Amino acid sequence: MNFETEAIRTQVERTDFLEHSNPLYLTSSFVFEDAEDMRASFAEEKQRNIYSRFTNPNTSEFVEKICKMEGAEAGYAFATGMSAVFSTFAALLNSGDHIVSARSVFGSTHTLFTKFLPKWNIETSYFKVNEVEKVEALIQPNTKILYAESPTNPGVDILDLEHLGKIAKKYNLILVIDNCFATPYLQNPIQYGADLVIHSATKLIDGQGRVLGGVTVGRADLIREIYLFSRNTGPALSPFNAWVLSKSLETLAVRVEKHCENAVKVAEFLEEHPQVNWVKYPFLKSHPQYEVAKKQMKLGGNVIAFEVKGGIEAGRKFLNRIKLCSLSANLGDTRSIITHPASTTHSKLSEGDRLEVGITDGLVRVSVGLENVQDIISDIDQALN
Ligand SMILES: *Cc1c(COP(=O)(O)O)cnc(C)c1O
């Protein structure tokens, strides 16, 4: 069936109550019929729920929906996007393995690469988002994972997934794509050769700023390793959050359509504004990777990066004048959110390091919400003026 139908109609078995809406299974464990049932369940001779750290009907339903949306064989749901990222690396890598990654990745993922994975003798080499032709030169005999996000956070750069898929195949690497900004509705990396796809469900999948969650889906043999690691180390998504997220998926298509429709209008407005140096939005012709974005994404997403004239001070002033949009660290919410990375999330980096990942002092990131677009534009306009 089609995307919207799967998102709405995928359901774990009904109980004897024949409920219409999918119920919430708040239970830590499940009971066994007898000693033989218990033995066979632990031996994995039958597929059934044992303990909610392993599986739970709500998390299974959420995972099944994401698998259908991404064209994946299997998956596992996590408490946060970062536990999905970490557990994926921890389950698949051994001491001495090597990662090749895009330089611009989510801040905490970057911290994993630079601060924590080296503790287990796992090193990472980086390529710039506009230099994918240099990826092959970074591959070593011990390289195991090729990692990227597209669009990137906060620069909204686009990486050519088909190109990365070909390199991964040629060198037998596991291609892992963080598909958070695109959502499964706009882009399916497995189609281009990704072996695993990660989502922070906290963002557009929840879409209403309520719960944290994450998920990794993809090749069944890799997910099996990730499942075994996670079942024993405990990063599982809570049944309640899984229930919220599964409900959210029922409206993902309509929400993301509207987010994108609003975002295009805001991006076009910003492009004409005299106080703005440049605007980066995947579906604007001025975006450096516009053609690639058009090829691999259905719509341009809801995040816009732009530069206010006047550097870091102008960026801070702009934020202080914003009235409607929220100053918040989240994105992909019904509420529009504005951040200024140079003075906040990336303030600990030197200016040189910030420029390396495309964060100029005047860079502002807007996550366009579902308010009336004229109200969003008016707010940004008065703050710029
Ligand atoms: C937010 C985010 C994450 C981390 O997700 P959490 O749910 O906050 O742990 C990972 N990748 C990207 C691209 C994100 O935006």
Coordinates of C-alpha atoms in Angstrom, one line a residue, residues 5-353:
T5 CA -2.1 4.2 4.2
E6 CA 0.8 2.2 5.7
A7 CA 1.4 5.0 8.2
I8 CA -2.3 4.9 9.3
R9 CA -3.2 1.2 8.9
T10 CA -0.1 -0.6 10.2
Q11 CA -1.3 -2.0 13.5
V12 CA -0.3 -4.7 16.0
E13 CA -3.1 -7.3 16.5
R14 CA -6.2 -6.0 18.2
T15 CA -7.0 -7.3 21.7
D16 CA -10.3 -8.9 22.6
F17 CA -11.8 -5.4 23.1
L18 CA -11.5 -4.8 19.3
E19 CA -10.3 -1.3 19.9
H20 CA -10.2 1.0 16.8
S21 CA -7.3 3.2 17.8
N22 CA -4.1 1.5 18.7
P23 CA -3.8 0.9 22.5
L24 CA -0.9 1.6 24.8
Y25 CA 0.8 -1.4 26.3
L26 CA 2.4 -0.1 29.5
T27 CA 3.9 -3.3 30.8
S28 CA 7.5 -4.1 31.7
S29 CA 7.2 -7.8 31.0
F30 CA 4.9 -10.5 29.5
V31 CA 3.8 -13.8 30.9
F32 CA 4.5 -17.3 29.7
E33 CA 2.0 -20.2 29.5
D34 CA 4.3 -22.7 31.1
A35 CA 8.0 -23.8 31.4
E36 CA 8.2 -25.0 27.8
D37 CA 6.8 -21.7 26.5
M38 CA 9.3 -19.8 28.6
R39 CA 12.2 -22.0 27.4
A40 CA 11.2 -21.7 23.7
S41 CA 10.7 -18.0 24.0
F42 CA 14.2 -17.4 25.4
A43 CA 15.6 -19.7 22.8
E44 CA 14.0 -17.5 20.2
E45 CA 12.2 -20.5 18.7
K46 CA 9.1 -18.3 18.6
Q47 CA 8.7 -14.6 18.0
R48 CA 7.0 -13.1 21.0
N49 CA 7.4 -10.3 23.6
I50 CA 9.4 -11.3 26.7
Y51 CA 10.5 -8.0 28.3
S52 CA 10.0 -4.4 27.1
R53 CA 13.8 -3.8 27.0
F54 CA 13.8 -6.3 24.1
T55 CA 10.4 -5.6 22.4
N56 CA 7.0 -4.3 23.2
P57 CA 3.9 -4.1 20.9
N58 CA 4.1 -0.3 20.8
T59 CA 7.7 -0.1 19.9
S60 CA 7.3 -3.0 17.4
E61 CA 4.4 -1.1 15.7
F62 CA 6.4 2.1 15.5
V63 CA 9.4 0.2 14.0
E64 CA 7.3 -1.7 11.5
K65 CA 5.8 1.6 10.2
I66 CA 9.3 3.2 9.8
C67 CA 10.5 0.0 8.0
K68 CA 7.6 0.2 5.5
M69 CA 8.2 4.0 5.0
E70 CA 12.0 3.5 4.4
G71 CA 11.8 0.2 2.5
A72 CA 13.9 -1.5 5.2
E73 CA 13.9 -5.1 6.3
A74 CA 14.1 -4.6 10.1
G75 CA 14.7 -2.0 12.8
Y76 CA 15.1 -1.2 16.5
A77 CA 13.7 1.8 18.4
F78 CA 15.7 3.8 20.9
A79 CA 15.0 6.3 23.7
T80 CA 16.7 9.2 21.7
G81 CA 18.2 9.8 18.3
M82 CA 21.6 9.8 19.9
S83 CA 21.2 6.4 21.5
A84 CA 20.3 5.2 18.0
V85 CA 23.5 6.7 16.6
F86 CA 25.7 5.5 19.4
S87 CA 24.2 1.9 19.6
T88 CA 24.6 1.5 15.8
F89 CA 28.3 2.3 16.0
A90 CA 28.9 0.4 19.2
A91 CA 27.1 -2.7 17.9
L92 CA 28.9 -2.8 14.5
L93 CA 32.4 -1.6 15.2
N94 CA 35.4 -3.3 16.8
S95 CA 38.5 -1.7 18.3
G96 CA 40.8 -0.6 15.5
D97 CA 37.9 0.0 13.0
H98 CA 37.7 3.3 11.1
I99 CA 34.8 5.6 10.0
V100 CA 34.7 8.0 7.1
S101 CA 32.2 10.7 7.8
A102 CA 31.0 14.1 6.4
R103 CA 32.5 16.9 8.5
S104 CA 29.1 18.5 9.1
V105 CA 27.1 16.2 11.3
F106 CA 24.9 16.7 14.3
G107 CA 26.9 18.2 17.2
S108 CA 26.6 15.2 19.6
T109 CA 27.5 12.8 16.7
H110 CA 30.6 14.9 16.1
T111 CA 31.4 14.6 19.9
L112 CA 31.1 10.8 19.7
F113 CA 33.6 10.8 16.8
T114 CA 36.1 13.1 18.5
K115 CA 35.8 12.3 22.2
F116 CA 34.2 8.9 22.9
L117 CA 34.9 6.5 20.0
P118 CA 38.6 7.1 20.2
K119 CA 38.5 5.7 23.7
W120 CA 37.9 2.3 22.0
N121 CA 40.5 3.0 19.4
I122 CA 37.9 3.9 16.7
E123 CA 39.1 6.8 14.6
T124 CA 37.2 9.0 12.1
S125 CA 38.3 10.8 8.9
Y126 CA 36.2 13.6 7.5
F127 CA 35.3 15.0 4.1
K128 CA 33.7 18.4 3.5
V129 CA 30.1 18.3 2.3
N130 CA 31.1 20.0 -1.0
E131 CA 34.0 17.5 -1.6
V132 CA 32.4 14.1 -1.9
E133 CA 34.9 13.4 -4.7
K134 CA 37.5 13.2 -2.0
V135 CA 35.8 10.4 0.0
E136 CA 37.6 7.5 -1.8
A137 CA 41.0 8.9 -0.8
L138 CA 40.0 8.7 2.9
I139 CA 39.2 5.0 2.8
Q140 CA 41.7 2.7 4.6
P141 CA 41.9 -1.1 4.9
N142 CA 40.2 -0.9 8.3
T143 CA 37.4 1.5 7.2
K144 CA 34.0 -0.1 8.1
I145 CA 31.4 2.6 8.1
L146 CA 30.6 5.5 5.7
Y147 CA 28.5 8.1 7.5
A148 CA 26.6 11.2 6.5
E149 CA 23.4 13.3 7.0
S150 CA 21.5 15.0 4.3
P151 CA 20.3 17.7 4.6
T152 CA 22.9 18.7 7.2
N153 CA 22.4 20.5 10.5
P154 CA 22.6 23.5 10.7
G155 CA 24.1 24.3 7.3
V156 CA 21.3 22.6 5.2
D157 CA 23.9 21.2 2.8
I158 CA 22.9 18.3 0.6
L159 CA 25.1 15.2 0.0
D160 CA 24.7 13.0 -3.1
L161 CA 23.3 9.8 -1.6
E162 CA 23.6 7.9 -4.9
H163 CA 27.3 8.8 -5.1
L164 CA 27.9 7.7 -1.5
G165 CA 26.0 4.5 -2.2
K166 CA 28.3 3.6 -5.1
I167 CA 31.4 4.2 -3.0
A168 CA 30.1 2.1 -0.1
K169 CA 29.3 -0.8 -2.5
K170 CA 32.7 -0.5 -4.3
Y171 CA 34.7 -0.7 -1.0
N172 CA 32.2 -2.9 0.9
L173 CA 31.5 -0.3 3.6
I174 CA 28.3 -0.1 5.6
L175 CA 26.6 3.2 4.5
V176 CA 24.8 4.8 7.4
I177 CA 22.6 7.8 6.7
D178 CA 21.0 10.1 9.4
N179 CA 17.8 10.9 7.6
C180 CA 16.4 13.1 10.3
F181 CA 15.9 16.4 8.4
A182 CA 14.3 14.7 5.4
T183 CA 12.0 12.3 7.2
P184 CA 11.0 9.0 5.4
Y185 CA 8.3 11.0 3.6
L186 CA 10.8 13.2 1.6
Q187 CA 13.8 10.8 1.1
N188 CA 14.6 7.1 1.3
P189 CA 18.3 6.6 1.5
I190 CA 18.1 2.7 1.1
Q191 CA 16.9 3.4 -2.5
Y192 CA 20.4 4.9 -3.1
G193 CA 22.4 2.1 -1.4
A194 CA 22.3 3.0 2.3
D195 CA 22.5 -0.1 4.5
L196 CA 21.1 1.6 7.6
V197 CA 19.0 4.7 8.1
I198 CA 18.8 6.5 11.4
H199 CA 16.2 9.0 12.6
S200 CA 15.9 11.2 15.6
A201 CA 12.1 10.7 16.0
T202 CA 12.2 13.7 18.4
K203 CA 12.1 16.1 15.4
L204 CA 9.5 15.9 12.6
I205 CA 8.4 12.4 13.4
D206 CA 6.9 13.5 16.7
G207 CA 6.4 16.9 15.1
Q208 CA 4.9 18.4 18.2
G209 CA 7.8 18.8 20.6
R210 CA 6.6 16.3 23.1
V211 CA 8.8 13.2 23.3
L212 CA 12.3 12.0 22.5
G213 CA 12.9 9.0 20.4
G214 CA 15.2 7.4 17.8
V215 CA 15.2 4.5 15.4
T216 CA 17.7 2.6 13.2
V217 CA 16.3 0.6 10.2
G218 CA 17.9 -1.3 7.4
R219 CA 19.6 -4.6 6.5
A220 CA 18.3 -7.5 8.7
D221 CA 21.8 -8.9 9.4
L222 CA 23.0 -5.6 10.7
I223 CA 19.9 -4.9 12.7
R224 CA 20.3 -8.3 14.3
E225 CA 23.7 -7.1 15.7
I226 CA 22.2 -3.8 16.8
Y227 CA 19.3 -5.6 18.4
L228 CA 21.5 -7.9 20.4
F229 CA 23.7 -5.0 21.6
S230 CA 20.6 -3.0 22.6
R231 CA 18.7 -5.8 24.2
N232 CA 21.6 -6.2 26.6
T233 CA 22.6 -2.6 27.1
G234 CA 19.2 -1.0 27.5
P235 CA 18.7 2.1 25.3
A236 CA 15.1 1.0 24.4
L237 CA 12.3 3.4 23.5
S238 CA 9.6 3.6 26.2
P239 CA 6.2 2.1 25.2
F240 CA 4.5 5.4 25.9
N241 CA 6.8 7.4 23.6
A242 CA 6.5 4.7 21.0
W243 CA 2.7 5.0 21.1
V244 CA 2.9 8.8 20.8
L245 CA 5.4 8.5 17.8
S246 CA 3.3 5.8 16.1
K247 CA 0.3 8.1 16.3
S248 CA 2.4 11.0 14.9
L249 CA 3.4 8.9 11.9
E250 CA -0.3 8.8 10.9
T251 CA -0.1 12.5 10.1
L252 CA 3.5 12.7 8.9
A253 CA 2.7 13.1 5.3
V254 CA 0.2 16.0 5.7
R255 CA 2.4 17.7 8.3
V256 CA 5.6 17.6 6.2
E257 CA 3.8 18.7 3.1
K258 CA 2.6 21.8 4.9
H259 CA 5.9 22.4 6.7
C260 CA 7.6 22.4 3.2
E261 CA 5.0 24.6 1.6
N262 CA 5.5 27.2 4.4
A263 CA 9.3 26.8 4.3
V264 CA 9.5 27.6 0.5
K265 CA 7.5 30.8 1.1
V266 CA 9.8 31.9 4.0
A267 CA 12.9 31.1 2.0
E268 CA 11.7 33.1 -1.0
F269 CA 10.9 36.0 1.3
L270 CA 14.3 35.9 2.9
E271 CA 16.1 35.8 -0.5
E272 CA 14.5 39.2 -1.4
H273 CA 15.3 40.8 2.0
P274 CA 17.9 43.6 2.0
Q275 CA 19.2 42.6 5.5
V276 CA 20.0 39.1 4.3
N277 CA 23.3 38.1 2.7
W278 CA 22.3 34.7 1.5
V279 CA 19.7 32.0 2.0
K280 CA 20.2 28.2 1.8
Y281 CA 17.2 26.0 1.2
P282 CA 17.4 22.8 -0.8
F283 CA 14.6 23.6 -3.2
L284 CA 15.8 27.2 -4.0
K285 CA 17.7 27.3 -7.4
S286 CA 20.4 29.2 -5.5
H287 CA 21.3 26.2 -3.4
P288 CA 24.7 24.9 -4.4
Q289 CA 23.3 21.3 -4.5
Y290 CA 19.9 22.2 -5.9
E291 CA 20.0 19.5 -8.6
V292 CA 21.0 16.8 -6.2
A293 CA 18.3 17.9 -3.8
K294 CA 15.7 17.7 -6.6
K295 CA 16.9 14.2 -7.5
Q296 CA 16.8 12.6 -4.1
M297 CA 14.1 14.6 -2.1
K298 CA 10.4 14.9 -2.8
L299 CA 10.3 18.5 -1.3
G300 CA 12.9 20.7 0.3
G301 CA 12.2 20.1 4.0
N302 CA 11.4 22.6 6.7
V303 CA 14.8 24.0 7.7
I304 CA 16.3 27.1 6.2
A305 CA 19.8 28.6 6.9
F306 CA 20.4 32.2 6.2
E307 CA 22.9 34.9 7.0
V308 CA 21.9 38.2 8.6
K309 CA 24.1 41.1 7.5
G310 CA 26.4 42.4 10.3
G311 CA 27.9 39.2 11.8
I312 CA 27.6 37.9 15.3
E313 CA 26.1 41.1 16.9
A314 CA 23.5 41.4 14.2
G315 CA 22.6 37.7 14.6
R316 CA 22.0 38.2 18.4
K317 CA 20.0 41.4 17.8
F318 CA 17.8 39.6 15.3
L319 CA 17.1 36.9 17.8
N320 CA 16.3 39.4 20.6
R321 CA 13.7 41.0 18.4
I322 CA 11.8 37.8 17.4
K323 CA 8.4 37.7 19.0
L324 CA 6.3 34.8 17.6
C325 CA 8.9 32.2 16.7
S326 CA 10.5 30.3 19.6
L327 CA 14.2 30.5 20.6
S328 CA 14.6 26.8 21.3
A329 CA 17.1 24.0 20.7
N330 CA 14.6 21.7 19.0
L331 CA 13.4 21.6 15.4
G332 CA 10.6 20.0 13.3
D333 CA 7.9 21.3 15.7
T334 CA 4.5 22.8 14.8
R335 CA 6.0 26.0 16.3
S336 CA 8.6 27.8 14.2
I337 CA 12.0 27.8 15.9
I338 CA 14.9 30.1 15.3
T339 CA 18.5 29.5 16.5
H340 CA 21.8 31.3 16.1
P341 CA 24.5 28.6 16.2
A342 CA 27.6 30.9 16.4
S343 CA 26.4 32.3 19.8
T344 CA 24.8 29.2 21.2
T345 CA 25.2 25.5 20.1
H346 CA 28.6 26.1 18.4
S347 CA 29.9 29.0 20.5
K348 CA 32.7 26.7 22.0
L349 CA 34.2 26.2 18.6
S350 CA 36.8 28.7 17.3
E351 CA 35.7 30.8 14.4
G352 CA 37.9 28.8 12.1
D353 CA 36.4 25.5 13.2

